[in-house]
XYZ file of C-alpha atoms in Angstrom:
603
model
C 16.398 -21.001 -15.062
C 17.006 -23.395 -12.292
C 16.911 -22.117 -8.618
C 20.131 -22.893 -6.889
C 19.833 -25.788 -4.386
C 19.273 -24.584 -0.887
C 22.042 -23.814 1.133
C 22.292 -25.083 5.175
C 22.096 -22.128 7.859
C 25.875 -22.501 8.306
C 26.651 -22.016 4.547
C 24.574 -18.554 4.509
C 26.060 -14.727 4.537
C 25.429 -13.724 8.415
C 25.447 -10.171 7.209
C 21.846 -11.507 5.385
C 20.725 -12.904 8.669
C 19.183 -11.110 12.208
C 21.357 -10.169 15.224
C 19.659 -11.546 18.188
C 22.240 -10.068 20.769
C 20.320 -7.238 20.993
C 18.129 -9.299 22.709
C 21.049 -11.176 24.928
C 25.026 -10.399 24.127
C 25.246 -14.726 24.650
C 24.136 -17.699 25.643
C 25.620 -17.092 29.145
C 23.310 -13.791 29.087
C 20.594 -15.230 28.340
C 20.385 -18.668 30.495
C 21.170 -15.950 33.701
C 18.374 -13.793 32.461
C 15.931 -17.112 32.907
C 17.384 -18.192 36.241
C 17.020 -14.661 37.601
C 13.425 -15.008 36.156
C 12.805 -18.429 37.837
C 14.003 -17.059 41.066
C 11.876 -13.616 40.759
C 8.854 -15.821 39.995
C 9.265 -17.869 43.012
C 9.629 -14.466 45.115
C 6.733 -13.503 43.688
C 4.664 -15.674 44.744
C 5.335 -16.082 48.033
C 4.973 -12.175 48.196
C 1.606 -11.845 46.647
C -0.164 -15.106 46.488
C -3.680 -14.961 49.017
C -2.335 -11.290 49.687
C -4.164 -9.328 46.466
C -6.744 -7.710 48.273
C -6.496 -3.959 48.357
C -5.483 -1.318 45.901
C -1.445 -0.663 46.572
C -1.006 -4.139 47.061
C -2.110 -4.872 43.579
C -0.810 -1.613 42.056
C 2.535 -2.842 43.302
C 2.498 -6.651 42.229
C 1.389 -5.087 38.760
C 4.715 -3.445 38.523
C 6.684 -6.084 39.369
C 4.623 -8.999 37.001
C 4.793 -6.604 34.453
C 8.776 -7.043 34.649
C 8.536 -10.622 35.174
C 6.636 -10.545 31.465
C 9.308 -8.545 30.122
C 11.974 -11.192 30.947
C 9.942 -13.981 29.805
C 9.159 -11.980 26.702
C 12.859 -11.548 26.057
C 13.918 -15.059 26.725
C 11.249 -16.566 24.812
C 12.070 -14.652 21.735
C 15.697 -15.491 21.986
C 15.088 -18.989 21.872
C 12.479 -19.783 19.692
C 13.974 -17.506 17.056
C 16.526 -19.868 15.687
C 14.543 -22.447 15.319
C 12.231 -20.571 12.841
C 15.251 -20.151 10.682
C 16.483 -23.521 10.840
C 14.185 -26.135 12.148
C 16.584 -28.998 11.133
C 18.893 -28.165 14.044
C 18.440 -30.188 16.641
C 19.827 -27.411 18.839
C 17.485 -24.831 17.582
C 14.810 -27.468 18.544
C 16.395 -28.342 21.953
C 15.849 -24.568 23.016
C 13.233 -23.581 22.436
C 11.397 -26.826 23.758
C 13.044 -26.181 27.102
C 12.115 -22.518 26.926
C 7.846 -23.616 26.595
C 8.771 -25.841 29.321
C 10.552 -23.205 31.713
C 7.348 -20.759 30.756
C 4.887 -23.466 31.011
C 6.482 -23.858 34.602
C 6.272 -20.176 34.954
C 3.050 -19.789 33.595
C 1.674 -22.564 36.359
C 3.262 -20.753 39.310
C 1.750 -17.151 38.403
C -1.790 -18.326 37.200
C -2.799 -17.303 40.550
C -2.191 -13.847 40.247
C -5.128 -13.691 37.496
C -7.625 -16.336 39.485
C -6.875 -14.040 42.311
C -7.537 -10.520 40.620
C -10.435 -12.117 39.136
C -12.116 -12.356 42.544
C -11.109 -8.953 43.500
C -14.029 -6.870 43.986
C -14.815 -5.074 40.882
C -14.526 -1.477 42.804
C -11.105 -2.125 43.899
C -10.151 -3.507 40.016
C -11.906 0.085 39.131
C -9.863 2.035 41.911
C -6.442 0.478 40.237
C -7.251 1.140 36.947
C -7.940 5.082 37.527
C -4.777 5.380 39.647
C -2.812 3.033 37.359
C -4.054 4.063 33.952
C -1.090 2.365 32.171
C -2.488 -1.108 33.111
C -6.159 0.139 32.009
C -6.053 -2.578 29.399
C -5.091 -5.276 31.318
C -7.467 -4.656 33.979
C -10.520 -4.608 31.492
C -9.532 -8.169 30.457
C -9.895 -9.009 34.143
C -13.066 -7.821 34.672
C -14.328 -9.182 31.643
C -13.252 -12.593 32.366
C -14.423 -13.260 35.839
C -17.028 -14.552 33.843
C -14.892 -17.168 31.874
C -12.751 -18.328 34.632
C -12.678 -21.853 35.421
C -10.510 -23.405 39.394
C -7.936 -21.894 40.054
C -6.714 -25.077 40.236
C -7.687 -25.960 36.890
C -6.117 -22.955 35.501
C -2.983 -23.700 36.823
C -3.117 -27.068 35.177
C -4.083 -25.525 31.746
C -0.753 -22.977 32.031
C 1.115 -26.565 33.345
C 0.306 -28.353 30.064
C 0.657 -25.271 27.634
C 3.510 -27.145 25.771
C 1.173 -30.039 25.205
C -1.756 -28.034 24.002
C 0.585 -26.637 22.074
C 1.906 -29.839 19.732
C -0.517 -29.483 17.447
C 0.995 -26.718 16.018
C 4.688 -28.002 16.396
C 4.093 -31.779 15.059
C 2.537 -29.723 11.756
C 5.820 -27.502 11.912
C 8.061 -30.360 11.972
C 6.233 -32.459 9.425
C 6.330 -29.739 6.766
C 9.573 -28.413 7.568
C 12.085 -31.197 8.392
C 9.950 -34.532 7.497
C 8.595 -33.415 3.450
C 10.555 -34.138 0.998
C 10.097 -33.033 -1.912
C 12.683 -34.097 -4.466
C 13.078 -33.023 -7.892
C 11.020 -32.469 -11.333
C 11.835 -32.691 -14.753
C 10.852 -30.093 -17.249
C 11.960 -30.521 -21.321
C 14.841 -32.585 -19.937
C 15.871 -30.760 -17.397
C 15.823 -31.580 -13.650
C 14.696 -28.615 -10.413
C 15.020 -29.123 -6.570
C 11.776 -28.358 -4.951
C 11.437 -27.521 -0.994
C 8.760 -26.456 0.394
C 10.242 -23.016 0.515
C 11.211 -23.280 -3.243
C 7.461 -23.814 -3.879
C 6.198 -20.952 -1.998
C 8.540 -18.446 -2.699
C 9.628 -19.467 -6.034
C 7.593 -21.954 -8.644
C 4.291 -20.582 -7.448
C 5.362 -16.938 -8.731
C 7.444 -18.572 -12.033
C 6.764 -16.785 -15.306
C 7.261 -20.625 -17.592
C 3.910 -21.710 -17.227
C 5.671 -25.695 -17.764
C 7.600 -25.300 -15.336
C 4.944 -23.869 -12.187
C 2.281 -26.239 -13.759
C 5.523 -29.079 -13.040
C 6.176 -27.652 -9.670
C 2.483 -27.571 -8.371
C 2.187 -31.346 -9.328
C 5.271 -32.738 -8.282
C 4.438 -30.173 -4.857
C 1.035 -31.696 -4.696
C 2.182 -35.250 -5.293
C 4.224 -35.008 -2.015
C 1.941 -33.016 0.064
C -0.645 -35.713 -0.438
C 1.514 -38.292 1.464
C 1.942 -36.251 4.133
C -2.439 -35.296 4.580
C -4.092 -37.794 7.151
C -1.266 -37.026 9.838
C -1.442 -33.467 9.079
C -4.989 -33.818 9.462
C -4.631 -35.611 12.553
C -2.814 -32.610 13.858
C -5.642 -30.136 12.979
C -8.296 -32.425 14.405
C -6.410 -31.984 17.941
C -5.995 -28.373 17.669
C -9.772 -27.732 16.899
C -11.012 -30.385 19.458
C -8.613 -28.550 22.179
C -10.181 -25.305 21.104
C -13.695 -26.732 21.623
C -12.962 -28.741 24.877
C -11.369 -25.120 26.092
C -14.362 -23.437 24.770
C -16.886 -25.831 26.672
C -15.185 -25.565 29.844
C -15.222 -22.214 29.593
C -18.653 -21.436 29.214
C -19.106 -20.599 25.427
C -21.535 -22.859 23.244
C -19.474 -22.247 19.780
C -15.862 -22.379 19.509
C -16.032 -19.551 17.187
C -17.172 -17.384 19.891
C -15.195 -18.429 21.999
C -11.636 -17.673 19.402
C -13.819 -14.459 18.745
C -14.221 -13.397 22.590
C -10.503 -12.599 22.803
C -10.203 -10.148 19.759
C -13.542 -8.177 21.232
C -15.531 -8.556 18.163
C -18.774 -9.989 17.423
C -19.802 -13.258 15.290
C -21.398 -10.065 12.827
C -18.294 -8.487 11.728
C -16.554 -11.964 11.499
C -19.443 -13.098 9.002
C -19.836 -9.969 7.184
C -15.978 -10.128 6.280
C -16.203 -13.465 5.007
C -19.294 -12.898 3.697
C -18.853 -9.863 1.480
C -15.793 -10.848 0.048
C -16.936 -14.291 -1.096
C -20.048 -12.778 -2.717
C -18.801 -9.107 -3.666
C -15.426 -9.832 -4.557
C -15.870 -12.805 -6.336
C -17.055 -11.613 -9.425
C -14.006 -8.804 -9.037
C -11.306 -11.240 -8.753
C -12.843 -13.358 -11.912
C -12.694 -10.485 -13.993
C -8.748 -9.646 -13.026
C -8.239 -13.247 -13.380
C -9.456 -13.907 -16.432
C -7.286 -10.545 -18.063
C -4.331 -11.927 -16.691
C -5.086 -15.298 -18.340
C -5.923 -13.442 -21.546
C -2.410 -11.027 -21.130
C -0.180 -13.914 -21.040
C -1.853 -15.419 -23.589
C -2.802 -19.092 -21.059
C -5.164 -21.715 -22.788
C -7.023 -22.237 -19.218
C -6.179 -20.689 -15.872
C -5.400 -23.310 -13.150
C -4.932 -23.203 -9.373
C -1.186 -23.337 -10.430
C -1.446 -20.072 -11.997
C -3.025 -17.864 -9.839
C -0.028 -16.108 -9.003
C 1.395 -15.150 -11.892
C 2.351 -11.374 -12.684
C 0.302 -9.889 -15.142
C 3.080 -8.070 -17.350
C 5.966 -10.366 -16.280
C 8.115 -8.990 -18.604
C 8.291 -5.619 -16.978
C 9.224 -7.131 -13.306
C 12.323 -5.963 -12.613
C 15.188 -8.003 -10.046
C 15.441 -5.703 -6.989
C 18.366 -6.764 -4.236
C 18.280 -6.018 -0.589
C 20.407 -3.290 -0.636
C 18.193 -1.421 -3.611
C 15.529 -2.146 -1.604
C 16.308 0.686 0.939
C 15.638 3.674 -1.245
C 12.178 2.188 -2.426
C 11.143 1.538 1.692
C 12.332 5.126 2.737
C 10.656 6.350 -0.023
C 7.432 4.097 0.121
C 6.928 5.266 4.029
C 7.756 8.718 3.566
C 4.111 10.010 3.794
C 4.440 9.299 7.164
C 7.370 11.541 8.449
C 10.661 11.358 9.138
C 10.779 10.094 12.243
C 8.987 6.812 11.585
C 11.393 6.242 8.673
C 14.162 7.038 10.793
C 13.533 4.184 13.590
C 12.464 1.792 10.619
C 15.457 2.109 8.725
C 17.177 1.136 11.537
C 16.125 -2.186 10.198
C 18.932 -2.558 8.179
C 22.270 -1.979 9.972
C 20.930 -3.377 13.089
C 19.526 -6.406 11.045
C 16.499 -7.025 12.299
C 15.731 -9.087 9.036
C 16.496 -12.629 8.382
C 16.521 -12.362 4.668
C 18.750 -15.497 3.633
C 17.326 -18.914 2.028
C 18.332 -21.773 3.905
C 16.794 -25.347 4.397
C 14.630 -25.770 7.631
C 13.411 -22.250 7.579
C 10.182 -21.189 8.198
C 8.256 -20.275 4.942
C 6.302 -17.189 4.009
C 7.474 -13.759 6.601
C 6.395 -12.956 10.031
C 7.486 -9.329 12.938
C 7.662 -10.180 16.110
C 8.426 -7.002 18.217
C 10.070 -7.786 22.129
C 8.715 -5.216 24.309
C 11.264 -2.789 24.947
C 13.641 -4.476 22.552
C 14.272 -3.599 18.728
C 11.296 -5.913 16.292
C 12.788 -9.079 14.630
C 11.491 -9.919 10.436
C 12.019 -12.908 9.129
C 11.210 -13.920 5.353
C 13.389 -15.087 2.432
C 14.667 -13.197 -0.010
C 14.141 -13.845 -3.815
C 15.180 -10.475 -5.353
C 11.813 -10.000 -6.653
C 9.399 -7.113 -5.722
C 7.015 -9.395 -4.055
C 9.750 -9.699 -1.826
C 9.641 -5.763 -1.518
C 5.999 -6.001 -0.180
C 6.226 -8.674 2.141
C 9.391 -6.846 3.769
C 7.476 -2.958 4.084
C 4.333 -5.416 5.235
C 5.879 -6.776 8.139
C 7.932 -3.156 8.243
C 4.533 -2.458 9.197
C 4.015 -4.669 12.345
C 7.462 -3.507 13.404
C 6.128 0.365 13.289
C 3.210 -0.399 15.506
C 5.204 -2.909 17.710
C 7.474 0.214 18.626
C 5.134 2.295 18.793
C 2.414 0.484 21.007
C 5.509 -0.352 23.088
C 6.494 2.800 23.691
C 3.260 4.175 24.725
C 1.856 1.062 26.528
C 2.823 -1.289 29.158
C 3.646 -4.554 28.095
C 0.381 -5.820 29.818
C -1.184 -3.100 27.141
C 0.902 -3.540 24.068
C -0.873 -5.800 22.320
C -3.933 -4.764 20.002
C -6.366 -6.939 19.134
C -6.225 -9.575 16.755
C -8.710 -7.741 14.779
C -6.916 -4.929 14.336
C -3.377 -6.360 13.772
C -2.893 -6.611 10.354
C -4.435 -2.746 9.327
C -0.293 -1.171 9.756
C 0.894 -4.099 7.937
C -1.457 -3.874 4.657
C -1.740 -0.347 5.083
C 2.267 0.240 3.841
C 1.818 -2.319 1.359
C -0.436 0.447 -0.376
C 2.127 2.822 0.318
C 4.289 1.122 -1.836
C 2.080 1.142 -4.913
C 1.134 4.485 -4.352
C 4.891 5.283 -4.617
C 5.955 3.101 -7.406
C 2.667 4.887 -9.198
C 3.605 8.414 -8.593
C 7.253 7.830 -9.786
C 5.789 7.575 -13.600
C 3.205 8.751 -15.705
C 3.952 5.610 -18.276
C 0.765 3.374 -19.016
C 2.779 0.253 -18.184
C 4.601 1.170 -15.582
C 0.689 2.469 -14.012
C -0.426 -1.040 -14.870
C 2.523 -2.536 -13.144
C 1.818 -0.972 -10.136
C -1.772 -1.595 -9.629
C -1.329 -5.031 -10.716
C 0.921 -5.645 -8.237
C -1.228 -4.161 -5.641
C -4.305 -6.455 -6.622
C -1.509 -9.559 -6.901
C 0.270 -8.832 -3.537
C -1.576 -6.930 -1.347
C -5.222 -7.957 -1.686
C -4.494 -11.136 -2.888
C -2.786 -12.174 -0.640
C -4.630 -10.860 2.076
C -8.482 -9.942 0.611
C -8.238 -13.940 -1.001
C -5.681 -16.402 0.030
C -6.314 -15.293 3.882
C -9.742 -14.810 3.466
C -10.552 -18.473 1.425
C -8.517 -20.104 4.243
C -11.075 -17.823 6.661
C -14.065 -19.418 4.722
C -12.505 -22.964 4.838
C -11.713 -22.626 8.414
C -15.314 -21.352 9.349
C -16.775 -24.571 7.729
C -14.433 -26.927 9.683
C -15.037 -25.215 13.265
C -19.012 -25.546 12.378
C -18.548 -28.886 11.728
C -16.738 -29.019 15.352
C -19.914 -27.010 16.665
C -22.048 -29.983 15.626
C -20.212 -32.574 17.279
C -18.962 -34.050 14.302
C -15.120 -34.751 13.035
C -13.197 -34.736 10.013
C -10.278 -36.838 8.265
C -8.222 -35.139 5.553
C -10.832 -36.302 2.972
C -13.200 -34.435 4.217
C -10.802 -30.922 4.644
C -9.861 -31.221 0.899
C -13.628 -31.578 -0.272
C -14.518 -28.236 2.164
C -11.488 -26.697 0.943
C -12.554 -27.557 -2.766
C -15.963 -26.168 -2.182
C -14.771 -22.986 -1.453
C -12.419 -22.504 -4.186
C -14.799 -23.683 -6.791
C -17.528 -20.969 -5.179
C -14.939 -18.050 -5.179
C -13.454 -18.354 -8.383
C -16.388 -20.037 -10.494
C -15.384 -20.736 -14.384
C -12.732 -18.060 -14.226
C -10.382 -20.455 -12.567
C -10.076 -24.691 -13.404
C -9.591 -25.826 -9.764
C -7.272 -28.684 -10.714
C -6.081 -31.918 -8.379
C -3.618 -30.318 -6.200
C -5.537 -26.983 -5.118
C -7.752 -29.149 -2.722
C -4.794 -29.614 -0.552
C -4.193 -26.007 0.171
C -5.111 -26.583 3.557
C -2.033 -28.229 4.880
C -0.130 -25.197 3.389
C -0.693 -22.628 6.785
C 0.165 -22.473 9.747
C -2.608 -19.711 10.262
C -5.016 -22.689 11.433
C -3.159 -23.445 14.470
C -3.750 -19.441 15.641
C -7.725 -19.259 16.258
C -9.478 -17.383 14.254
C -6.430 -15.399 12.563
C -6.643 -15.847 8.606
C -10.113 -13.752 8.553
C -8.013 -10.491 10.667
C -5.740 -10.370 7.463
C -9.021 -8.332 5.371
C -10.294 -6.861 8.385
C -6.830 -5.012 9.110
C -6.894 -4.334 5.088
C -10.351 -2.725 5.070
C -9.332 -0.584 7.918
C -5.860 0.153 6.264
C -7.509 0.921 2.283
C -10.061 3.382 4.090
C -7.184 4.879 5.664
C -5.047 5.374 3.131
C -7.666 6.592 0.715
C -8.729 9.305 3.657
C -4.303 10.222 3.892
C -4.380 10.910 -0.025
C -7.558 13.152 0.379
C -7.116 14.917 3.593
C -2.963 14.844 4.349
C -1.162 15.573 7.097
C -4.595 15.439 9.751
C -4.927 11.990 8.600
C -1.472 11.204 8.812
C -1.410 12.244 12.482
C -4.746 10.146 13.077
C -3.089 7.077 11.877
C 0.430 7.444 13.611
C -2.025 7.997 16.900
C -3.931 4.448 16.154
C -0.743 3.073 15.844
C 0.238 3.659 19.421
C -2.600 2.895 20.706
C -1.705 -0.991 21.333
C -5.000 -2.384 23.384
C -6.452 1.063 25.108
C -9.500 0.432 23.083
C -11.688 -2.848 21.419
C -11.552 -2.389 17.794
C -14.283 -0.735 17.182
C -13.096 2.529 18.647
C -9.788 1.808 17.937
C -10.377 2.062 14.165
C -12.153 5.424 14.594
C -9.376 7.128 15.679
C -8.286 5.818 11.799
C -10.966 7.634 10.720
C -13.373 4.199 9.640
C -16.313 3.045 11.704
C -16.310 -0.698 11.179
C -19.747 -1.319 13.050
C -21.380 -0.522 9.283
C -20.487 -2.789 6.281
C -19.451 0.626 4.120
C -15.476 0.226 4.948
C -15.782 -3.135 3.377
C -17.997 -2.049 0.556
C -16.212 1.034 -0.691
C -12.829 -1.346 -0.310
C -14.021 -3.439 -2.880
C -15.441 -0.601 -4.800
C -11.565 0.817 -4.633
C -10.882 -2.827 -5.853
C -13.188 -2.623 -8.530
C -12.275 0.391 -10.075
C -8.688 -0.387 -9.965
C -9.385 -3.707 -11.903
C -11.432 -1.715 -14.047
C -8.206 0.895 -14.670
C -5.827 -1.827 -15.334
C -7.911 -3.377 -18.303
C -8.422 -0.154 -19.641
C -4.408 0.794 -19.652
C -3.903 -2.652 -21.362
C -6.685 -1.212 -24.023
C -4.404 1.837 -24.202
C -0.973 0.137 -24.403
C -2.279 -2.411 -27.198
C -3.980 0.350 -29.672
């Protein structure tokens, strides 16, 4: 069946869309909310700049930045919002350009608050942290820079042209949101709109083999056109990344992306590593069954993400979707599922369709403030897991929040997507436990390997392996045109997936598909945050409660600790490689139970 053409932002059901008054009541609100900022910032400075040399002076000016954060956090979220949902709005657009450009202003006038406390004598930084634990965090960044920091001067001019630095990202936006085009395709006579929305959330998953094969093609044909300025775009952002990382002090841009999450180049290399080599063979097997189950003549890149009993899927709408959340998180207590469910009539979730939005889901969580979720809903249960995965951002957001300062909020990188995975196994766990029927068992862990480590153990992490090869390339002084990013990106998927999978013209171009390149070094933290999150769920089922209480503690933890002792408190020591090994043993196993109930259900 045909999907229904998209429909413009203003033709959606608003009771399907988020609320952002709850960040400002209107317009009005908000625009005096970023004048009062402007005017704070100003005060500010005059206060404290050339005076941040003793311990209550800088105890006090971290009070009063830390509110000046909260304000820009605020307004920055309610304007750049809209435009993720609609990008084709000029006045989405408008917005949130002038926000970067009021921040960037912002940012320029208080960069001398960190050149400054990064010339403060370490005993006084020391002093301020013990009688100001709350800003603990913040203060071991500061210390741990004064290595890293470039002028004053200099710094002020990097905060000035933040909006510039940051166009890479927004002319790859704007291309593949607004400019693509992607027409129609015909299939036994009949003809299908294709966005690039449509692709990803649709065709890719589609159970007519014609039909995805059609949609991958005609998908392909257009992204093609699109490659050498999309390339273009990437070239800036990595050569900004390594002129940063020069200036800076750092001879690899990898350690330099890598120096912010407080992790080594080791456990960055051992997760990409391990997976291509360990995995591998893993994934081939599960591959090839589901090939075999729905009875393919090849598997192709187009059909990777096919369900592996997609006769048994079954629709599931927004509003059925609440009992299977609630009951999905209920291993961790009532009160977590009482501020998540929240979610719903405060609606924190975009879940419409609409042209111009962004693709694929994403939490952001405004300190203080309620988290906003936007993907798009298809009434499938993929769409299940992406919503209880980013339910799972929003549970740490308010947690970290409420036990942090907003200088302290944030955990690392690293550790960021562990909550996130971690209720995605939740959910199998719960659709598992609800029946005792072969298929229904194979459903479940199917669906596991097919959304949750696929997604985030192989799509993530080949994107991880592809990006690795590019910034080396950067390393060695040389540059790339899109050529040259579809042959690395080829090169990968031929090494992961061997004979199991016919890498066919198309699957090259993967890389102008993700907007994870433009973040550092963020596709790898997807399998890191799942290796934590399987050994943690695995201890929950053994241990109970103690390990229920362990987790709920990491996820307040926001940036108190680096990662490595972060993760402990989980209960998983990531300095060894046996988190990663007995997650792919887990991964193993399961494959291994799912051809085995297929054995069962076909004797």
């Amino acid at each position: 069946m045909a999907q229904e053409e998209l429909k413009n932002r203003a033709e959606v059901s608003e009771a399907l869309t988020w609320d952002l008054t709850g960040l400002y009541p209107t317009k009005e609100a908000f625009q005096t909310a970023v004048a009062d900022m402007q005017t704070a910032v100003k005060q500010f400075s005059e206060m404290y700049e050339g005076n941040l040399t003793d311990t209550q002076t800088i105890r006090t000016a971290l009070s009063q930045y830390s509110e000046i954060m909260q304000t820009a956090d605020w307004t920055n979220h309610y304007a750049f919002l809209p435009a993720t949902t609609d990008l084709t709005n000029p006045e989405n657009t408008g917005l949130s350009r002038s926000m970067d450009n009021v921040l960037a202003e912002i940012g320029a006038q208080l960069s001398f608050f960190d050149s400054e406390l990064k010339a403060v004598d370490t005993a006084i930084l020391d002093q301020v942290e013990k009688e100001e634990p709350q800003f603990a965090s913040f203060i071991r960044h500061i210390k741990e820079d004064k290595s890293i920091q470039l002028d004053p001067k200099v710094e002020k001019a990097l905060a000035q042209l933040s909006p510039v630095l940051g166009a890479p990202e927004a002319i790859y936006e704007q291309a593949r949101l607004a400019d693509m085009d992607f027409g129609t395709f015909n299939v036994a006579g009949k003809e299908y709109p294709l966005s690039f929305v449509l692709y990803e959330d649709h065709y890719m998953y589609h159970a007519d083999t014609a039909i995805r094969r059609a949609a991958f093609d005609q998908f392909s044909t257009v992204l093609s056109k699109y490659q050498n300025v999309v390339a273009a775009a990437y070239y800036t952002q990595v050569q900004k990344e390594k002129t940063i990382a020069t200036m800076r002090g750092f001879d690899s841009v990898i350690d330099y992306l890598l120096y912010d999450q407080e992790v080594d180049r080791e456990l960055y290399n051992r997760q990409i590593d391990s997976i291509m080599n360990d995995l591998a063979p893993v994934m081939q097997k599960y591959i090839t069954h589901v090939k075999e189950i729905n009875g393919l003549d090849k598997m192709t890149y187009a059909d990777l993400k096919i369900d592996l009993d997609a006769d048994y899927s079954s629709k599931i709408t927004v509003e059925q979707s609440k009992e299977v959340v609630a009951d999905a998180l209920s291993v961790l207590g009532q009160d977590y599922i009482d501020r998540i469910m929240k979610a719903y009539p405060e609606r924190w979730v975009d879940f419409v369709q609409n042209k111009g939005k962004s693709t694929g889901g994403f939490c952001t969580s405004p300190y203080g403030k309620h988290p906003y979720i936007l993907m798009s809903w298809n009434n499938q249960l993929s769409d299940v897991y992406t919503l209880i995965h980013e339910i799972g951002h929003a549970g740490q957001g308010i947690l970290s929040g409420e036990n942090n300062s907003i200088l302290g909020a944030e955990p690392s990188l690293y550790l960021i997507e562990a909550p996130s995975t971690f209720n995605e196994l939740l959910l199998t766990e719960s659709i598992r436990r609800k029946s005792e029927d072969p298929r229904e068992q194979r459903f479940a862990l199917s669906n596991m390997i097919s959304n949750t480590y696929f997604h985030n153990f192989i799509t993530h992490l080949l994107e991880a392996a592809y990006q690795r090869e590019v910034y080396q390339l950067i390393d060695e002084g040389k540059s790339f045109d899109a050529a040259q990013l579809s042959d690395i990106k080829r090169s990968v998927l031929n090494k992961f997936w061997g004979d199991a999978v016919e890498i066919n013209p198309g699957a090259e171009l993967t890389w102008m598909r993700q907007s994870h390149y433009y973040m550092g070094l963020y596709s790898y933290t997807y399998s890191a945050g799942l290796t934590i999150a399987t050994q943690a769920f695995l201890r929950i089922k053994e241990e109970g409660q103690s390990a229920v209480n362990e987790w709920l503690e990491f996820l307040a933890l926001g940036d108190q600790y680096r990662p490595a002792p972060a993760a402990k408190i989980a209960g998983v020591d990531i300095t060894t490689d046996k988190p990663l090994a007995d997650t792919i043993h887990y991964l193993d196993e399961s494959v291994d139970t799912i051809i085995a109930l297929t054995k069962q259900l076909t004797d």
